[in-house]
Coordinates of C-alpha atoms in Angstrom, one line a residue:
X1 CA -10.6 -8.9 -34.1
X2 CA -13.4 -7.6 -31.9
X3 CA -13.8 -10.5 -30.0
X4 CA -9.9 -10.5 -29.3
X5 CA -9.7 -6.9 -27.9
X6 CA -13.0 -7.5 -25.9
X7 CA -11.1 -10.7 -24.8
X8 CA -7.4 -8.8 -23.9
X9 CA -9.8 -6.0 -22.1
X10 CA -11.6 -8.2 -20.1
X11 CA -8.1 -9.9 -19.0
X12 CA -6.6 -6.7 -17.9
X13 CA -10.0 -5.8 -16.3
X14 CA -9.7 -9.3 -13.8
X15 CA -5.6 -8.1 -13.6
X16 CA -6.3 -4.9 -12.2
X17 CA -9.0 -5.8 -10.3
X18 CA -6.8 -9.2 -8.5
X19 CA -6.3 -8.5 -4.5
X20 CA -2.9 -11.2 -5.0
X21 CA -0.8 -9.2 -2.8
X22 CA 2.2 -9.4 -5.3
X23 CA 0.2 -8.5 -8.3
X24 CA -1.1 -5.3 -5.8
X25 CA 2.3 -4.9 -5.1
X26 CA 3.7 -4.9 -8.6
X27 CA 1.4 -2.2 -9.5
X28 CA 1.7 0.0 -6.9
X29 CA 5.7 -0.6 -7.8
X30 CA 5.2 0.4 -11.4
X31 CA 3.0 3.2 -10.6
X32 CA 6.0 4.9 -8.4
X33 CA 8.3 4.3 -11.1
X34 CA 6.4 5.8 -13.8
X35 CA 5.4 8.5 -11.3
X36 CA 8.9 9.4 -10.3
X37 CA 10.2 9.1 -13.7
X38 CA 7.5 11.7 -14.5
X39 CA 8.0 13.9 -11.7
X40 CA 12.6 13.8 -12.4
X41 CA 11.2 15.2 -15.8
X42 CA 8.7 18.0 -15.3
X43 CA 9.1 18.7 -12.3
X44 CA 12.9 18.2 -10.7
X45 CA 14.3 21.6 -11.0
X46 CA 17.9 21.8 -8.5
X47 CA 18.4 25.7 -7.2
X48 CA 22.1 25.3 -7.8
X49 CA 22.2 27.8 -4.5
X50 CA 24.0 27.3 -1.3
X51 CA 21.9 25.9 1.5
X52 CA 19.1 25.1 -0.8
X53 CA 20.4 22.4 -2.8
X54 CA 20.3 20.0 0.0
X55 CA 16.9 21.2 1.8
X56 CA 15.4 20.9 -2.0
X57 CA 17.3 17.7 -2.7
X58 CA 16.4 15.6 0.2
X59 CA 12.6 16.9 0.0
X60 CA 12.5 15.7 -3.7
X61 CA 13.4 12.4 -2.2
X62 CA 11.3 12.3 0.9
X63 CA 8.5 14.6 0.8
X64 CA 7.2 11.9 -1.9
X65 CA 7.7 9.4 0.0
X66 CA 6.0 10.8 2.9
X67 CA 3.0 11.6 1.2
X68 CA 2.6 8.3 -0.2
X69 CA 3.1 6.6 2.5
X70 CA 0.3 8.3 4.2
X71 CA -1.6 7.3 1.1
X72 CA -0.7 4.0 1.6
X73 CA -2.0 3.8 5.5
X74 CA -5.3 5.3 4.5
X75 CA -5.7 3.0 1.6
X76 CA -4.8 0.1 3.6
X77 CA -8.3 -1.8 5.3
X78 CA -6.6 -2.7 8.2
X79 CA -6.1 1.1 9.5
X80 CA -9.7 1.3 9.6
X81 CA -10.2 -1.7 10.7
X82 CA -8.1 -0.6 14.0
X83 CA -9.8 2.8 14.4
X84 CA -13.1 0.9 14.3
X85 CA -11.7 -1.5 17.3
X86 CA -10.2 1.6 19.0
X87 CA -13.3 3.2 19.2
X88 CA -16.0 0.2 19.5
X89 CA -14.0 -2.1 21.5
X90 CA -10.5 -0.7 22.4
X91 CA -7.2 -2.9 22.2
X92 CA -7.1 -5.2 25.1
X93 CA -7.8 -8.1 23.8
X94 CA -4.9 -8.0 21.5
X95 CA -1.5 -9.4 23.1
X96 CA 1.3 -7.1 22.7
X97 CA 2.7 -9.9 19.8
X98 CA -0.8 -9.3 17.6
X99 CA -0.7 -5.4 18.3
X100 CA 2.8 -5.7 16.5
X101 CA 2.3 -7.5 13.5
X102 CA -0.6 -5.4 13.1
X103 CA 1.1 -2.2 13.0
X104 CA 3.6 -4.3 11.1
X105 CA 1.4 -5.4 8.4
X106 CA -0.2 -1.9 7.6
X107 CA 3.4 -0.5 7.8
X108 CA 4.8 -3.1 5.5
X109 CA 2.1 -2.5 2.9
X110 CA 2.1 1.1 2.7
X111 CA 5.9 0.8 2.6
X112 CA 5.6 -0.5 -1.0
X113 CA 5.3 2.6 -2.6
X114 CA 7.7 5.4 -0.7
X115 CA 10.7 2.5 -0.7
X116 CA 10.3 1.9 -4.6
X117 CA 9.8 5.8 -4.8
X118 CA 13.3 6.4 -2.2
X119 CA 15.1 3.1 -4.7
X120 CA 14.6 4.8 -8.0
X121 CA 15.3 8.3 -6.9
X122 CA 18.5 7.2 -5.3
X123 CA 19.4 4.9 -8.7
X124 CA 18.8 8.1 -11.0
X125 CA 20.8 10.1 -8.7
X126 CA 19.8 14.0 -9.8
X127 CA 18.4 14.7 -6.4
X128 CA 21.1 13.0 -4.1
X129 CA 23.5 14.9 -6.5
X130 CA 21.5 18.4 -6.2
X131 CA 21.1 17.7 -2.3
X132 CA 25.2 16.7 -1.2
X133 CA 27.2 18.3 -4.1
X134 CA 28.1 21.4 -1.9
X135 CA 29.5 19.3 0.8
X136 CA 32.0 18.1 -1.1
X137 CA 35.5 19.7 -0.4
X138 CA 37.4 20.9 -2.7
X139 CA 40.7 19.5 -1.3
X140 CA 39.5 16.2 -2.6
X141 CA 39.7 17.7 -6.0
X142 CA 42.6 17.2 -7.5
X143 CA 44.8 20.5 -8.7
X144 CA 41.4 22.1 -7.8
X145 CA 41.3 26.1 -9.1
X146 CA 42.1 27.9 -5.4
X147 CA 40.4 31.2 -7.4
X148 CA 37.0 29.2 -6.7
X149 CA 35.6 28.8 -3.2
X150 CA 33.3 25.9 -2.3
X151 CA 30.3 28.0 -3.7
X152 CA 31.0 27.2 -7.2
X153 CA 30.3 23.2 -6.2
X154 CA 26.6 24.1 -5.5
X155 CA 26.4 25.0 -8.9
X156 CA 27.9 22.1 -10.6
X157 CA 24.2 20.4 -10.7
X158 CA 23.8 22.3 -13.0
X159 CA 24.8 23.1 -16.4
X160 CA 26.0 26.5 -16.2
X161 CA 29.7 26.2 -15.0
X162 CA 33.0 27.6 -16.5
X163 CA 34.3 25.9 -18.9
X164 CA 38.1 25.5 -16.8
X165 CA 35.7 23.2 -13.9
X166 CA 33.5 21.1 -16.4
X167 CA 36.2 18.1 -15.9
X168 CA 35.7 18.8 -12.0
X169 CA 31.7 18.6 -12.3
X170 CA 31.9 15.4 -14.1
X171 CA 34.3 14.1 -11.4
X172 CA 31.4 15.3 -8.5
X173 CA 28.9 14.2 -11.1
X174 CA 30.3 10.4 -11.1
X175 CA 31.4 10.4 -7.7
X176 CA 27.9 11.4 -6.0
X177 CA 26.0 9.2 -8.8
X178 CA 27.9 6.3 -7.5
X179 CA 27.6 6.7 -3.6
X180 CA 23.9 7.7 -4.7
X181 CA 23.1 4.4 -6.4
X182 CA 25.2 2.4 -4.2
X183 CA 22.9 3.3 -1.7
X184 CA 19.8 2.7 -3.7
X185 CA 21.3 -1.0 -4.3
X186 CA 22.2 -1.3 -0.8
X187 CA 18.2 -0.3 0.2
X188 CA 17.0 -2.8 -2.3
X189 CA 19.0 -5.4 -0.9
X190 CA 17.9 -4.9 2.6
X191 CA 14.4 -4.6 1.9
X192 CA 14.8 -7.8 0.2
X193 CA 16.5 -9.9 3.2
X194 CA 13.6 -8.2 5.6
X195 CA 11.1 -9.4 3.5
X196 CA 12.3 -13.0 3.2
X197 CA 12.6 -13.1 7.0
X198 CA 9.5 -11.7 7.4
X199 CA 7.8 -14.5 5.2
X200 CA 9.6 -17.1 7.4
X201 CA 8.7 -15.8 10.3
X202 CA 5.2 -15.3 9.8
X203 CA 4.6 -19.2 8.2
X204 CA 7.1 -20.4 11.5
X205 CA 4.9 -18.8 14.2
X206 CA 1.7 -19.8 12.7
X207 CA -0.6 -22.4 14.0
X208 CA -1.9 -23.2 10.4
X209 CA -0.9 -25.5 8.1
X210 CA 0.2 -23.9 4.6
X211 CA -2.6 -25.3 3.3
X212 CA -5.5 -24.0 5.7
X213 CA -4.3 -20.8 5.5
X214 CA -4.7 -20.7 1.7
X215 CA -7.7 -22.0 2.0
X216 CA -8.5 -18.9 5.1
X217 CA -6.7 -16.6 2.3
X218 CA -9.4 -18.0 -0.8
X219 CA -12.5 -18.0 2.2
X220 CA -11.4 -13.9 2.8
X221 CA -11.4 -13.2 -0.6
X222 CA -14.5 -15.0 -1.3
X223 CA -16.5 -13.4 1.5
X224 CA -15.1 -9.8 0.4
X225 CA -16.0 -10.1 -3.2
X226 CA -19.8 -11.6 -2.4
X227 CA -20.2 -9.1 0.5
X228 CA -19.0 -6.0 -1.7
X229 CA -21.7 -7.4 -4.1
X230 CA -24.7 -8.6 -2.0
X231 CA -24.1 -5.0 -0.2
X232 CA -24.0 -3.2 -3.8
X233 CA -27.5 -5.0 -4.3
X234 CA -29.0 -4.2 -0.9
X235 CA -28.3 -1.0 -0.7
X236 CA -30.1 -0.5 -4.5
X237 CA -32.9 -2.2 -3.5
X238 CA -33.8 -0.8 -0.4
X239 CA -33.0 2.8 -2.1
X240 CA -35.3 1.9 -4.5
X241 CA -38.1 0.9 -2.1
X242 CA -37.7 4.0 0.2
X243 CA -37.7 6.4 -3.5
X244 CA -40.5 4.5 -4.2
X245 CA -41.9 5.6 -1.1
X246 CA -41.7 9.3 -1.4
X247 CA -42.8 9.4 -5.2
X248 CA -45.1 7.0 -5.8
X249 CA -42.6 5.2 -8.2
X250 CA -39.7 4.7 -9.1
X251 CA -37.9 5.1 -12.3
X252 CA -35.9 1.7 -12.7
X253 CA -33.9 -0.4 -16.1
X254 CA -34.6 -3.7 -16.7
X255 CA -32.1 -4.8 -14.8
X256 CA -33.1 -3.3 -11.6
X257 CA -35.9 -4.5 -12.2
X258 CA -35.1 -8.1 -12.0
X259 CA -33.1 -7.6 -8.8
X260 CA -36.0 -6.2 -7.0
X261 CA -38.5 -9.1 -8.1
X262 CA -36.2 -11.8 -7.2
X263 CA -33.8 -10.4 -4.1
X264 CA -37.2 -8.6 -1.4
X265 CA -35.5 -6.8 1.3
X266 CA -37.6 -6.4 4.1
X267 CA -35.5 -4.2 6.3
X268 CA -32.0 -2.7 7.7
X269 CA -29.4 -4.6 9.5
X270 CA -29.4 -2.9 12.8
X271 CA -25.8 -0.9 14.1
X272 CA -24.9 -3.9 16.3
X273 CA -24.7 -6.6 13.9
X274 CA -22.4 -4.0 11.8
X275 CA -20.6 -3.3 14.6
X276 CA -20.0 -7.1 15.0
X277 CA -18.3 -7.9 11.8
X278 CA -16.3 -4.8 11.7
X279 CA -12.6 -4.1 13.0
X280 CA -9.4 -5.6 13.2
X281 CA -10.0 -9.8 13.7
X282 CA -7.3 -12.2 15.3
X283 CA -7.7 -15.8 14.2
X284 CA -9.8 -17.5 16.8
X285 CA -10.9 -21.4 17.5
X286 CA -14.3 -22.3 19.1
X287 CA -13.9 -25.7 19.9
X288 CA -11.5 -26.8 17.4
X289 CA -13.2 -25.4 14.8
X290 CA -12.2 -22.1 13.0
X291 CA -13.8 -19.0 12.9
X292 CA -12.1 -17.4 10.2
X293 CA -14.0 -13.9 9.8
X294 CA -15.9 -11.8 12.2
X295 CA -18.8 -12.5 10.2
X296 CA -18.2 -16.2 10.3
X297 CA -18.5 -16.0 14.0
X298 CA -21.3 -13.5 14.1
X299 CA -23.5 -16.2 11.8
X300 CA -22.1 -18.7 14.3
X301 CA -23.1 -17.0 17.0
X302 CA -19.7 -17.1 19.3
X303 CA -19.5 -13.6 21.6
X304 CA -16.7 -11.9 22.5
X305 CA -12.9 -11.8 21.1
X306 CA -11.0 -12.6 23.8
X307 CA -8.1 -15.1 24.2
X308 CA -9.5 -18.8 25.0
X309 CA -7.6 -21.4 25.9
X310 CA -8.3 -23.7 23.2
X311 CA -8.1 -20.3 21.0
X312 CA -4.7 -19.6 18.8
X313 CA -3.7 -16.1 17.8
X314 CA -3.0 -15.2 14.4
X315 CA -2.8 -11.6 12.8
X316 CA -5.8 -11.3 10.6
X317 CA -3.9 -10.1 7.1
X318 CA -6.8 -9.5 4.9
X319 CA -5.9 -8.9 0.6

């Protein structure tokens, strides 16, 4: 039994930690939802006042969204990747094409979130309902009370309403629900066709083959992975060593240990070669071979990132 639950952790330990870009996705797709249904249950509260239902409705739907959206750009590796070429290097040796589908890329990943966040608000419907019930006229009501002005309708989100206009709430009720998830269809459907295209597009304009760019795809995630670790190791090691210096010793485990016996660091990369193998990278060829990394062509000693003629562009979209 032990051995089975070690077994299902370690599973959803190498799910988690998978840079597949749908299974990054999915999650990030499930998180909104649960975090949306979450937030429609503590937190979604309509004012039922005039003028503030549909400030507080359409900030329920888009403040959200904005904020994770923001998240999104920051988490994404490419926007740091351009502020490092900005600043090191500047963008002129991207075409106007690259600078694009760069901006496109870091857009479309970060989209993920606020667009599931925007579908499933608009599917439940409470805060397009909260946000547009007061805009809807009463003449469209039929045999509508004239005693009531259109103030009452800002109220219909919620519960407390006179008994003579509950039939009329649950006729706003319906009518907004359906416009509101008719919209959240429509948005899901759209999305859908700009993704498809997108796909095409992006396989139709490369100069790869489908199966050298899974095989550039498998080398990225590779040299991540082994660079995240080798980095992890380096920087314990030399830590170690410069502790070391300052005490007299240094207080290591057993494992430690080993890594320091068998992996000696001698010294520091220096800032050039970091700055070599960071920023954004366009998919160069140096004489029919391909560079597919900035630190493949630093170890391989090509300068510069300029346009060659026997180069080909394609937008570096790192997992």
């Amino acid at each position: 039994m032990a051995a089975l639950i070690a077994e299902n952790f370690r599973f959803l330990s190498l799910f988690f930690k998978s840079k597949d870009v749908m299974i990054f996705n999915g999650l990030v797709a499930l998180g909104t939802v649960g975090s949306e249904e979450l937030f429609s249950v503590v937190a979604f509260n309509c004012p039922c006042s005039p003028a503030r239902n549909y400030i507080y409705g359409l900030a329920a739907i888009g403040v959200p969204a904005l904020a994770l959206l923001l998240i999104g750009v920051m988490w994404n590796n490419h926007t740091w990747n351009l502020v490092a070429e900005c600043h090191k290097r500047g963008t002129k040796n991207f075409s106007a094409a690259a600078t694009f589908l760069l901006f496109g890329s870091i857009m479309g990943r970060a989209s993920v979130a606020p667009i599931t966040w925007s579908v499933i608000s608009l599917l439940r419907g409470e805060a397009y309902i909260c946000a547009l019930s007061e805009f809807v006229k009463p003449s469209s009501l039929d045999k509508f009370p004239a005693d009531y002005g259109a103030e009452v309708l800002t109220t219909f989100p919620c519960r407390d309403v006179p008994a003579n206009l509950t039939k009329f709430r649950d006729e706003v009720t319906r009518r907004l629900r359906y416009e509101s998830q008719l919209f959240g269809w429509l948005l899901i459907g759209i999305v859908a066709v700009l993704v498809f295209l997108t796909k095409c597009l992006k396989h139709c304009c490369s100069p790869l083959s489908y199966r050298q760019e899974a095989y550039w795809a498998q080398y990225r995630s590779n040299e991540d992975k082994l660079f995240r670790r080798t980095a992890e190791v380096h920087s314990r090691i030399l830590a170690a060593k410069n502790v070391k210096q300052f005490f007299g010793f240094v207080a290591l485990d057993k494992e430690e240990k080993e890594l320091v016996q068998e992996f000696p660091v001698e010294g520091v990369q220096p800032s050039p070669q970091w700055n070599a193998i960071t920023g954004v990278y366009i998919y160069r060829e140096n004489k029919g071979f391909p560079l597919y990394s900035r630190l493949h062509k630093w170890a391989k000693g090509v300068e510069g990132n300029g346009p060659t003629p026997e180069g080909h562009e394609l937008l570096f979209l790192a997992s």
